[in-house]
Coordinates of C-alpha atoms in Angstrom, one line a residue:
M1 CA -22.8 -1.2 7.6
K2 CA -19.6 -3.0 6.8
K3 CA -17.8 -0.2 5.4
I4 CA -17.7 3.7 4.1
K5 CA -19.6 4.2 1.6
L6 CA -16.9 4.7 -1.6
T7 CA -19.2 7.6 -4.1
L8 CA -18.9 7.0 -7.7
F9 CA -20.9 10.3 -8.4
A10 CA -18.4 12.1 -5.8
L11 CA -15.6 11.5 -6.9
L12 CA -16.6 12.6 -10.3
S13 CA -17.7 15.8 -8.5
L14 CA -14.8 16.2 -7.4
S15 CA -13.1 15.8 -10.6
V16 CA -14.9 18.1 -12.8
F17 CA -12.8 20.7 -12.1
L18 CA -9.4 19.0 -12.8
Q19 CA -10.0 18.0 -16.5
S20 CA -7.2 20.4 -17.2
C21 CA -4.2 18.8 -16.9
V22 CA -3.0 18.0 -13.9
D23 CA 0.9 17.7 -14.0
D24 CA 1.0 14.5 -15.8
L25 CA -2.2 13.4 -16.0
D26 CA -5.3 14.4 -17.8
V27 CA -8.7 13.5 -15.5
I28 CA -11.1 12.6 -18.6
P29 CA -14.9 12.7 -17.8
E30 CA -16.2 9.6 -18.3
G31 CA -20.1 11.3 -18.0
E32 CA -21.7 14.2 -17.5
T33 CA -22.9 15.4 -14.5
Q34 CA -26.4 15.9 -13.2
L35 CA -25.9 17.8 -10.8
S36 CA -23.4 21.5 -10.7
V37 CA -21.2 21.5 -8.1
E38 CA -23.1 23.8 -5.7
E39 CA -25.8 21.7 -7.0
F40 CA -24.3 18.4 -5.0
Y41 CA -23.2 20.0 -2.2
A42 CA -26.7 21.5 -1.8
Q43 CA -27.9 18.0 -1.0
P44 CA -28.0 16.4 2.5
G45 CA -24.2 14.5 3.3
A46 CA -22.8 16.2 0.1
Y47 CA -20.1 16.6 2.3
K48 CA -19.2 12.8 3.9
Q49 CA -20.3 11.7 0.3
A50 CA -17.7 13.8 -1.6
L51 CA -15.2 12.8 1.4
G52 CA -15.7 9.0 -0.2
G53 CA -15.2 10.3 -3.2
V54 CA -11.6 11.2 -2.3
Y55 CA -11.4 7.6 0.0
G56 CA -12.5 6.0 -3.3
N57 CA -9.4 6.9 -4.7
L58 CA -7.8 4.0 -2.8
S59 CA -9.9 1.9 -4.6
L60 CA -11.9 3.0 -7.8
T61 CA -10.1 3.5 -10.9
G62 CA -13.1 5.7 -12.8
T63 CA -17.3 5.7 -12.5
S64 CA -17.9 3.5 -15.0
G65 CA -16.9 0.4 -13.7
A66 CA -14.0 -2.0 -13.1
E67 CA -12.6 -1.2 -16.4
S68 CA -12.5 2.4 -16.9
S69 CA -9.9 4.7 -16.1
N70 CA -10.3 8.5 -15.1
I71 CA -6.7 9.3 -16.0
G72 CA -5.4 9.3 -19.3
G73 CA -2.8 7.4 -20.9
V74 CA -3.1 4.4 -18.3
D75 CA -5.9 1.9 -17.8
A76 CA -7.6 0.9 -15.1
G77 CA -5.0 -2.5 -14.7
T78 CA -2.5 0.0 -14.6
S79 CA -3.7 2.9 -12.7
Q80 CA -6.0 1.3 -9.0
Y81 CA -3.9 3.2 -6.3
G82 CA -3.5 -0.5 -4.7
R83 CA -2.3 -2.5 -7.4
V84 CA 0.4 -0.6 -8.7
L85 CA 1.3 -0.1 -5.4
W86 CA 2.0 -3.6 -5.0
Y87 CA 3.8 -4.2 -8.3
L88 CA 6.2 -1.3 -7.5
Q89 CA 6.6 -2.8 -3.5
N90 CA 6.6 -6.9 -4.5
L91 CA 6.8 -7.8 -8.3
S92 CA 10.4 -6.0 -8.1
T93 CA 11.5 -8.3 -5.1
D94 CA 12.5 -11.6 -4.2
E95 CA 8.6 -12.9 -3.0
V96 CA 6.5 -13.0 -6.4
I97 CA 6.3 -13.4 -10.4
W98 CA 4.1 -12.2 -12.8
S99 CA 3.2 -15.3 -15.3
Y100 CA 2.0 -12.8 -17.9
E101 CA 4.6 -10.8 -19.1
N102 CA 2.1 -9.3 -22.1
D103 CA 0.9 -7.5 -19.8
P104 CA 1.9 -3.8 -20.4
G105 CA 5.0 -3.4 -17.9
T106 CA 5.0 -6.2 -15.4
R107 CA 7.9 -7.8 -17.4
E108 CA 10.0 -5.1 -16.8
I109 CA 9.3 -4.7 -13.0
Q110 CA 9.9 -7.9 -12.2
R111 CA 12.9 -7.9 -13.7
N112 CA 13.9 -4.9 -12.8
I113 CA 14.8 -3.3 -16.5
W114 CA 11.9 -0.7 -16.2
N115 CA 12.3 2.6 -17.7
A116 CA 10.5 6.7 -17.7
T117 CA 8.1 4.6 -20.0
N118 CA 7.0 2.3 -18.0
P119 CA 2.8 2.2 -17.5
I120 CA 2.9 1.3 -13.9
I121 CA 5.3 3.7 -13.0
R122 CA 3.8 6.3 -14.8
G123 CA 0.1 5.2 -13.4
M124 CA 1.5 4.9 -9.6
F125 CA 3.0 8.3 -9.9
S126 CA -0.4 9.7 -11.7
R127 CA -3.0 8.5 -9.2
A128 CA -0.7 9.6 -6.0
T129 CA -0.7 12.5 -7.6
Y130 CA -4.5 13.1 -8.9
Q131 CA -5.3 12.3 -5.3
I132 CA -3.6 14.8 -4.2
A133 CA -5.4 16.8 -6.5
L134 CA -8.7 15.5 -5.2
V135 CA -7.8 16.1 -1.7
N136 CA -7.0 20.0 -2.7
E137 CA -10.4 20.3 -4.5
Y138 CA -12.1 19.2 -1.8
L139 CA -10.3 21.3 0.5
R140 CA -10.9 24.1 -1.6
Q141 CA -14.9 23.2 -2.0
T142 CA -15.0 23.2 2.2
S143 CA -13.2 26.0 3.0
P144 CA -14.7 28.9 6.0
A145 CA -15.4 31.3 3.1
V146 CA -16.4 28.5 0.5
L147 CA -18.9 27.4 3.7
S148 CA -20.1 30.8 4.2
G149 CA -21.0 31.9 1.1
R150 CA -23.3 28.9 0.8
G151 CA -25.6 29.5 4.3
V152 CA -23.9 26.2 6.0
T153 CA -24.3 27.6 9.8
D154 CA -24.9 24.1 11.3
P155 CA -23.0 23.6 14.0
Q156 CA -22.6 19.6 13.8
L157 CA -22.0 19.8 10.2
L158 CA -19.4 22.4 10.7
S159 CA -17.6 19.9 12.9
D160 CA -18.1 17.4 11.0
I161 CA -16.7 18.8 8.1
Q162 CA -13.7 20.0 10.3
L163 CA -13.0 16.3 10.7
Y164 CA -14.0 15.5 7.0
R165 CA -11.0 18.3 6.3
K166 CA -8.3 16.6 8.7
E167 CA -8.8 13.1 7.2
A168 CA -8.7 14.7 3.2
R169 CA -5.1 16.5 4.8
A170 CA -4.1 12.9 6.3
L171 CA -5.2 10.8 2.8
R172 CA -2.7 13.5 0.9
A173 CA 0.0 13.2 3.2
L174 CA -0.3 9.2 2.4
A175 CA 0.2 10.3 -1.3
Y176 CA 3.2 12.5 -0.8
Y177 CA 4.9 9.5 1.4
H178 CA 4.3 7.0 -1.0
L179 CA 6.0 9.7 -3.5
M180 CA 8.5 9.7 -1.7
D181 CA 9.5 6.6 -0.9
L182 CA 9.1 5.4 -4.3
F183 CA 10.0 8.7 -6.6
G184 CA 12.5 10.2 -4.1
K185 CA 10.2 13.6 -5.6
A186 CA 7.0 15.0 -6.4
P187 CA 5.7 18.1 -7.6
F188 CA 4.5 20.2 -4.7
V189 CA 0.7 21.2 -4.7
T190 CA -1.7 22.2 -2.1
E191 CA -5.3 24.0 -1.7
N192 CA -3.7 26.9 -1.9
D193 CA -2.7 26.9 -5.3
A194 CA -4.7 28.0 -8.1
I195 CA -5.9 24.5 -10.3
G196 CA -3.8 23.4 -12.8
T197 CA -0.8 24.5 -11.2
A198 CA 2.4 23.0 -12.3
G199 CA 3.9 22.9 -8.4
P200 CA 7.7 23.2 -8.1
E201 CA 9.8 20.0 -7.0
Y202 CA 10.1 18.6 -3.5
G203 CA 13.1 16.2 -2.4
R204 CA 12.5 13.6 0.0
D205 CA 14.0 16.9 2.3
Q206 CA 11.3 18.6 1.8
L207 CA 8.8 16.3 1.5
F208 CA 9.7 14.7 4.4
T209 CA 9.6 18.0 6.5
Y210 CA 5.9 18.6 5.1
I211 CA 4.7 15.1 5.9
E212 CA 5.5 15.3 9.1
T213 CA 4.7 18.6 10.1
E214 CA 1.4 18.0 8.4
L215 CA 0.7 14.7 10.3
N216 CA 1.2 16.3 13.7
E217 CA -1.0 19.4 13.5
I218 CA -3.7 17.1 12.6
I219 CA -3.3 14.3 14.7
P220 CA -5.2 15.7 17.8
D221 CA -7.8 16.1 15.6
L222 CA -8.6 12.9 13.9
K223 CA -10.5 10.5 16.1
A224 CA -8.5 8.6 18.6
P225 CA -7.7 5.2 17.1
R226 CA -10.5 2.4 16.3
T227 CA -13.5 4.7 16.7
N228 CA -14.4 6.3 13.2
E229 CA -16.3 4.0 11.4
Y230 CA -14.7 1.1 8.9
G231 CA -12.8 2.6 6.1
R232 CA -12.0 6.0 7.6
L233 CA -9.0 6.9 9.2
D234 CA -7.7 7.6 12.6
Q235 CA -4.7 8.8 14.3
A236 CA -3.7 5.3 14.1
F237 CA -3.5 5.7 10.5
A238 CA -1.4 9.1 10.7
K239 CA 1.2 7.5 13.3
M240 CA 1.4 4.5 10.9
I241 CA 2.7 6.6 8.3
L242 CA 4.9 8.7 11.0
A243 CA 6.6 5.4 12.2
K244 CA 7.2 4.2 8.9
M245 CA 8.9 7.3 7.7
Y246 CA 11.0 7.6 11.1
L247 CA 12.5 4.0 10.0
N248 CA 12.7 4.2 7.2
A249 CA 15.0 8.3 7.5
E250 CA 18.3 7.0 6.9
V251 CA 17.4 6.2 3.7
Y252 CA 15.1 9.5 2.8
I253 CA 16.9 12.1 4.4
G254 CA 20.3 10.6 5.6
Q255 CA 19.6 10.8 9.7
P256 CA 18.4 7.9 12.0
K257 CA 14.8 8.5 13.8
Y258 CA 14.8 5.1 15.3
Q259 CA 13.7 6.5 18.9
E260 CA 10.9 8.7 17.1
C261 CA 10.0 5.0 14.9
M262 CA 9.8 3.8 18.3
T263 CA 7.7 6.4 20.0
A264 CA 4.8 6.6 17.8
C265 CA 4.9 2.9 17.3
L266 CA 4.1 2.4 20.9
D267 CA 1.7 4.7 20.5
I268 CA -0.2 2.3 18.1
L269 CA 0.6 -0.6 19.8
Q270 CA -0.8 0.6 23.4
A271 CA -3.9 2.1 21.1
G272 CA -6.5 -1.1 21.5
Y273 CA -5.3 -3.1 18.9
S274 CA -4.5 -7.2 18.7
L275 CA -2.9 -9.8 17.0
N276 CA -6.1 -11.9 15.5
T277 CA -5.6 -15.0 17.3
N278 CA -5.8 -16.9 13.3
Y279 CA -2.9 -15.0 11.6
L280 CA -5.6 -16.1 8.1
N281 CA -8.5 -14.3 9.3
N282 CA -6.3 -10.9 8.2
F283 CA -6.6 -11.5 4.3
K284 CA -10.4 -13.0 4.4
A285 CA -13.4 -11.8 2.9
D286 CA -14.5 -10.7 6.1
N287 CA -11.2 -9.9 7.6
H288 CA -12.4 -6.1 8.4
T289 CA -13.8 -7.5 11.3
S290 CA -10.1 -8.5 12.4
P291 CA -9.0 -6.1 15.3
E292 CA -5.3 -6.0 13.9
M293 CA -6.3 -4.0 10.8
I294 CA -5.0 -0.4 10.7
F295 CA -6.2 0.7 7.4
S296 CA -7.1 -1.3 4.4
L297 CA -8.1 -0.6 1.0
Q298 CA -11.3 -1.4 0.2
S299 CA -12.8 -4.9 -2.2
N300 CA -16.3 -5.1 -2.6
G301 CA -17.5 -7.7 -5.0
E302 CA -20.9 -5.9 -6.2
V303 CA -20.7 -2.0 -5.3
T304 CA -17.0 -1.1 -5.5
Q305 CA -15.8 -3.6 -8.4
N306 CA -12.2 -3.1 -9.2
Y307 CA -8.8 -5.1 -10.3
G308 CA -7.0 -4.1 -7.2
P309 CA -4.3 -5.5 -5.3
S310 CA -6.6 -7.7 -2.9
T311 CA -8.2 -8.9 -6.9
I312 CA -5.0 -9.8 -8.4
I313 CA -3.4 -11.6 -5.6
I314 CA -6.6 -13.6 -5.2
N315 CA -7.3 -14.4 -8.1
G316 CA -3.4 -15.0 -9.3
Q317 CA -2.6 -17.4 -6.9
V318 CA -4.5 -19.6 -7.9
G319 CA -2.6 -22.6 -9.5
S320 CA -2.2 -24.0 -12.8
L321 CA -2.4 -27.3 -11.9
E322 CA -4.0 -27.2 -8.8
D323 CA -6.9 -25.3 -10.5
N324 CA -7.7 -24.3 -6.7
G325 CA -10.1 -21.3 -7.1
A326 CA -12.7 -23.2 -5.3
Q327 CA -10.5 -22.8 -2.2
F328 CA -10.6 -19.5 -2.3
G329 CA -14.0 -18.3 -3.9
V330 CA -12.7 -17.5 -7.2
G331 CA -12.3 -18.5 -11.2
G332 CA -8.5 -17.9 -10.8
W333 CA -6.4 -16.7 -13.6
G334 CA -4.2 -20.1 -14.5
G335 CA -1.2 -19.4 -12.1
A336 CA -0.8 -15.8 -12.9
L337 CA 1.6 -15.2 -9.4
R338 CA 3.9 -17.8 -8.5
L339 CA 6.7 -17.9 -6.0
R340 CA 10.7 -17.1 -6.3
K341 CA 12.7 -19.6 -4.9
Q342 CA 14.6 -17.2 -2.0
F343 CA 10.9 -16.2 -0.5
V344 CA 10.4 -20.4 -0.2
Q345 CA 13.2 -20.6 1.1
K346 CA 12.7 -18.3 4.2
F347 CA 10.3 -21.0 5.6
N348 CA 13.1 -23.9 5.2
G349 CA 13.8 -25.8 8.6
D350 CA 11.2 -27.7 10.9
E351 CA 10.8 -24.6 12.8
Y352 CA 8.5 -23.6 9.7
I353 CA 6.7 -26.9 9.1
T354 CA 3.9 -26.2 11.8
D355 CA 3.8 -21.9 10.8
V356 CA 0.5 -21.4 9.8
R357 CA 1.8 -18.2 7.9
N358 CA 3.1 -21.2 5.4
T359 CA 1.0 -21.0 2.9
I360 CA 3.4 -22.3 -0.1
I361 CA 1.7 -25.1 -2.4
S362 CA 4.9 -26.9 -3.7
G363 CA 3.3 -30.1 -4.9
S364 CA 4.8 -31.6 -7.6
R365 CA 6.3 -28.1 -8.5
D366 CA 9.7 -27.6 -9.6
I367 CA 10.9 -24.7 -7.3
E368 CA 13.0 -23.4 -9.9
I369 CA 11.5 -20.5 -11.9
T370 CA 13.5 -21.0 -15.9
D371 CA 11.0 -19.9 -17.8
I372 CA 8.4 -17.0 -16.5
A373 CA 5.8 -18.1 -18.9
N374 CA 5.8 -21.7 -17.5
R375 CA 2.8 -21.3 -15.3
D376 CA 3.6 -25.0 -13.9
Q377 CA 7.4 -23.7 -12.3
G378 CA 7.7 -22.0 -9.3
Y379 CA 5.6 -22.6 -5.9
V380 CA 2.2 -20.8 -5.3
L381 CA 0.8 -19.3 -2.8
A382 CA -2.9 -19.8 -0.1
K383 CA -2.4 -16.7 1.9
F384 CA -5.7 -14.3 1.1
S385 CA -8.6 -15.7 0.1
N386 CA -12.3 -14.5 -1.0
I387 CA -14.0 -16.1 1.7
S388 CA -15.0 -15.6 5.0
S389 CA -14.0 -16.9 8.0
T390 CA -16.9 -18.0 8.4
G391 CA -16.7 -20.0 5.3
V392 CA -19.3 -17.8 3.2
A393 CA -17.5 -17.2 -0.8
G394 CA -17.8 -13.6 -1.6
I395 CA -20.8 -12.8 -4.0
S396 CA -18.5 -12.5 -7.2
T397 CA -16.1 -15.3 -8.3
T398 CA -13.9 -12.2 -10.0
F399 CA -14.3 -9.0 -7.7
V400 CA -13.3 -10.2 -4.3
E401 CA -14.9 -9.2 -0.8
T402 CA -11.2 -8.8 0.7
D403 CA -9.9 -5.7 2.2
F404 CA -5.9 -5.4 1.4
P405 CA -4.5 -5.1 4.5
L406 CA -2.3 -1.1 3.9
F407 CA -1.7 -0.9 7.5
R408 CA -1.4 -3.9 9.8
Y409 CA -1.0 -4.6 13.7
A410 CA 1.8 -7.0 13.0
D411 CA 4.0 -4.8 11.6
V412 CA 4.1 -2.1 14.2
M413 CA 5.0 -5.1 16.2
L414 CA 8.3 -5.4 13.9
M415 CA 8.8 -2.6 13.4
Y416 CA 9.0 -1.7 16.8
A417 CA 12.0 -4.6 17.3
E418 CA 13.9 -3.5 14.2
A419 CA 13.9 0.2 15.5
Q420 CA 14.9 -0.6 18.5
V421 CA 18.0 -3.1 17.6
R422 CA 19.1 -0.4 15.0
K423 CA 18.8 2.0 18.4
D424 CA 20.6 0.2 20.7
G425 CA 22.4 -2.6 18.4
T426 CA 21.4 -5.3 20.5
A427 CA 17.6 -6.5 20.9
N428 CA 16.3 -6.1 24.4
T429 CA 13.1 -8.1 25.7
T430 CA 10.5 -6.2 24.8
S431 CA 11.3 -6.9 21.2
L432 CA 11.7 -10.2 21.6
G433 CA 8.3 -10.2 23.1
Y434 CA 6.8 -9.1 20.1
I435 CA 8.7 -11.5 17.8
N436 CA 7.5 -14.3 19.9
E437 CA 3.8 -13.0 19.8
L438 CA 3.7 -13.4 16.4
R439 CA 5.5 -16.4 16.3
T440 CA 3.3 -18.1 19.2
R441 CA 0.4 -16.6 16.9
A442 CA 2.0 -18.1 13.6
N443 CA 2.0 -21.9 15.8
N444 CA -1.9 -21.4 16.8
G445 CA -0.4 -20.9 20.7
S446 CA 2.6 -23.1 20.7
T447 CA 5.4 -20.9 22.4
V448 CA 7.9 -23.8 20.6
N449 CA 9.6 -22.3 17.7
N450 CA 10.1 -18.9 19.8
V451 CA 13.1 -17.4 19.6
S452 CA 15.8 -16.3 22.0
L453 CA 17.7 -13.2 21.8
S454 CA 20.5 -13.8 20.5
R455 CA 18.7 -15.2 17.4
V456 CA 16.9 -11.3 17.1
T457 CA 19.3 -10.0 14.6
L458 CA 18.6 -7.3 12.0
D459 CA 18.9 -10.1 9.3
F460 CA 16.4 -12.4 10.7
I461 CA 14.0 -9.4 11.7
L462 CA 14.2 -8.8 7.9
D463 CA 13.6 -12.5 7.1
E464 CA 10.9 -12.4 9.8
R465 CA 9.3 -9.1 8.0
S466 CA 9.2 -11.5 5.1
R467 CA 7.5 -14.5 6.5
E468 CA 4.5 -12.3 8.3
L469 CA 4.2 -10.0 6.0
H470 CA 4.5 -11.2 2.5
W471 CA 2.8 -9.6 -0.4
E472 CA 1.3 -6.7 1.5
A473 CA 3.3 -4.2 -0.3
H474 CA 5.8 -4.0 2.2
R475 CA 9.3 -5.8 0.5
R476 CA 10.5 -3.5 -1.6
Q477 CA 11.0 -0.6 1.1
D478 CA 12.3 -3.0 3.7
L479 CA 15.6 -4.5 1.4
I480 CA 15.8 -1.1 0.6
R481 CA 16.3 0.0 4.1
F482 CA 18.7 -3.3 4.7
N483 CA 20.8 -2.6 1.7
K484 CA 20.0 -5.8 -0.1
Y485 CA 17.8 -4.3 -3.2
T486 CA 20.4 -2.8 -5.4
G487 CA 23.8 -4.2 -5.6
G488 CA 24.5 -8.3 -5.9
S489 CA 25.1 -9.1 -2.3
Y490 CA 21.2 -10.4 -2.1
N491 CA 19.9 -12.1 -5.6
W492 CA 17.2 -13.5 -6.0
A493 CA 15.7 -15.5 -10.0
W494 CA 15.2 -13.2 -12.3
K495 CA 16.6 -9.8 -10.6
G496 CA 18.6 -8.3 -13.0
N497 CA 17.4 -10.2 -16.1
G498 CA 19.3 -12.9 -15.0
T499 CA 17.5 -16.4 -14.6
N500 CA 19.1 -16.5 -11.2
G501 CA 19.4 -13.1 -10.5
I502 CA 23.2 -10.3 -10.9
G503 CA 23.2 -7.0 -9.1
I504 CA 21.6 -4.2 -10.3
S505 CA 22.7 -0.4 -10.1
N506 CA 21.8 1.7 -7.0
H507 CA 19.8 4.4 -9.2
L508 CA 16.7 1.4 -9.4
R509 CA 16.3 2.5 -5.2
V510 CA 13.9 5.2 -6.8
Y511 CA 11.4 4.6 -9.6
P512 CA 12.0 7.3 -12.7
I513 CA 9.7 10.3 -12.8
P514 CA 7.6 9.4 -15.8
E515 CA 8.2 10.9 -19.3
S516 CA 5.0 12.5 -19.2
A517 CA 5.1 14.2 -16.4
L518 CA 8.5 15.8 -17.0
A519 CA 6.9 16.8 -20.7
S520 CA 4.3 18.9 -18.6
N521 CA 5.6 20.1 -16.1
P522 CA 9.1 21.8 -16.3
N523 CA 9.8 22.2 -12.5
L524 CA 10.5 18.3 -12.1
T525 CA 14.1 16.7 -12.9
Q526 CA 14.8 13.0 -13.4
N527 CA 16.3 10.8 -11.1
T528 CA 20.1 9.8 -11.7
G529 CA 20.8 7.4 -13.7
Y530 CA 17.5 7.2 -16.1

């Protein structure tokens, strides 16, 4: 089977006890469950199905189809985990712009003028805290005492459940990691707290320590890299979170942890992953077969339809002038997404003419976007596709088959190189080798555009990360780490609501805590500047 089953009923079953307020969110029961929780868990395979429900929250927004949302106050378009993560990490940067600013929250995000009432910000905070609530409930339902009370004695099942619990804890760590990165704080709740508990506020120092400790505790019991079924996490997933935390540790906790980042990266680099020989196959309808994929957010044109990042990216990149939806196996949304000039310029120069990562379509377009509503301004992208590497189109022309690459092997190579340069002050041959391996792949095996040690500066690595990883939900974090997100040392089109970009305040390095969360949890405080 291609992917782990994302179980709609299990998602609802886990949610049934969470219908009281959980921090800022009200969980909405979208239908009557036909089984009680005890009846559900009495079924064969129920514990794995329920785990599928936890995974499902990364892709699904409700139990009544792509338009439904099981979180009150936000709709499906502003509460899908990967989509709102993509909005906050990419739409707020120099890589992309969204044409339809009447879509709630998008105008403020892409102009860097958001506030605590923004629905996209609320959607991310709510979906992440809901994920934590789902994990906590799963852990309550699978505790040794509860299993014993149900008469669960089969040794294999008990062993499987122990693994499921570790995977659930890793998914909870991911949610806390995103809250730490995006908001700088979070309400802290575990399975040991009563349902509905208004958790205390944990800042970045506390969250960093918790996530690091939690992941290091469970890593030995997770499956080895590339040995779990596709769609489920393994040790490399956990080490990827650690590597990203260590690379950004100076931002999070004011301490450099570059050696720790390099160690975590090396563990992944030596775990059996490899670069896909064709860069663009990482972004096609069968990208689940890529040897480069560490963990992805699942999409399916029939079973798990959702308006997630892959669906909006592939439909959105269809140009208003080009009308090239057939090129990507979708109908398209008439020029919803375009490229800001500063990203396009990352591919300036003869060395990038044959670079396969350069899928920019210019045609007769103006590189400048002076009117965001004018979909004919600005270049467009052709990176993602709903057609497989063998030319087979997805079953739907709206909901795509292409999974969103949350963690990819190429990112590990670039993280190692950056951490090494930051630690030692200059690049070594190992880092150079990783960078040139990516550039060789980008040039179809040719080394003609490989670089020398003298070119591998931090600024070069930042640009290379954008060339390799654009539109993959990394850019905001990268720009903050390089001190180029806020302030005015690096501006891009429409940054700070200026046509050519203006400096923005440092308080925008974190998003505000949604007003609804503050209202429902008196332990939470607003971030400075909001």
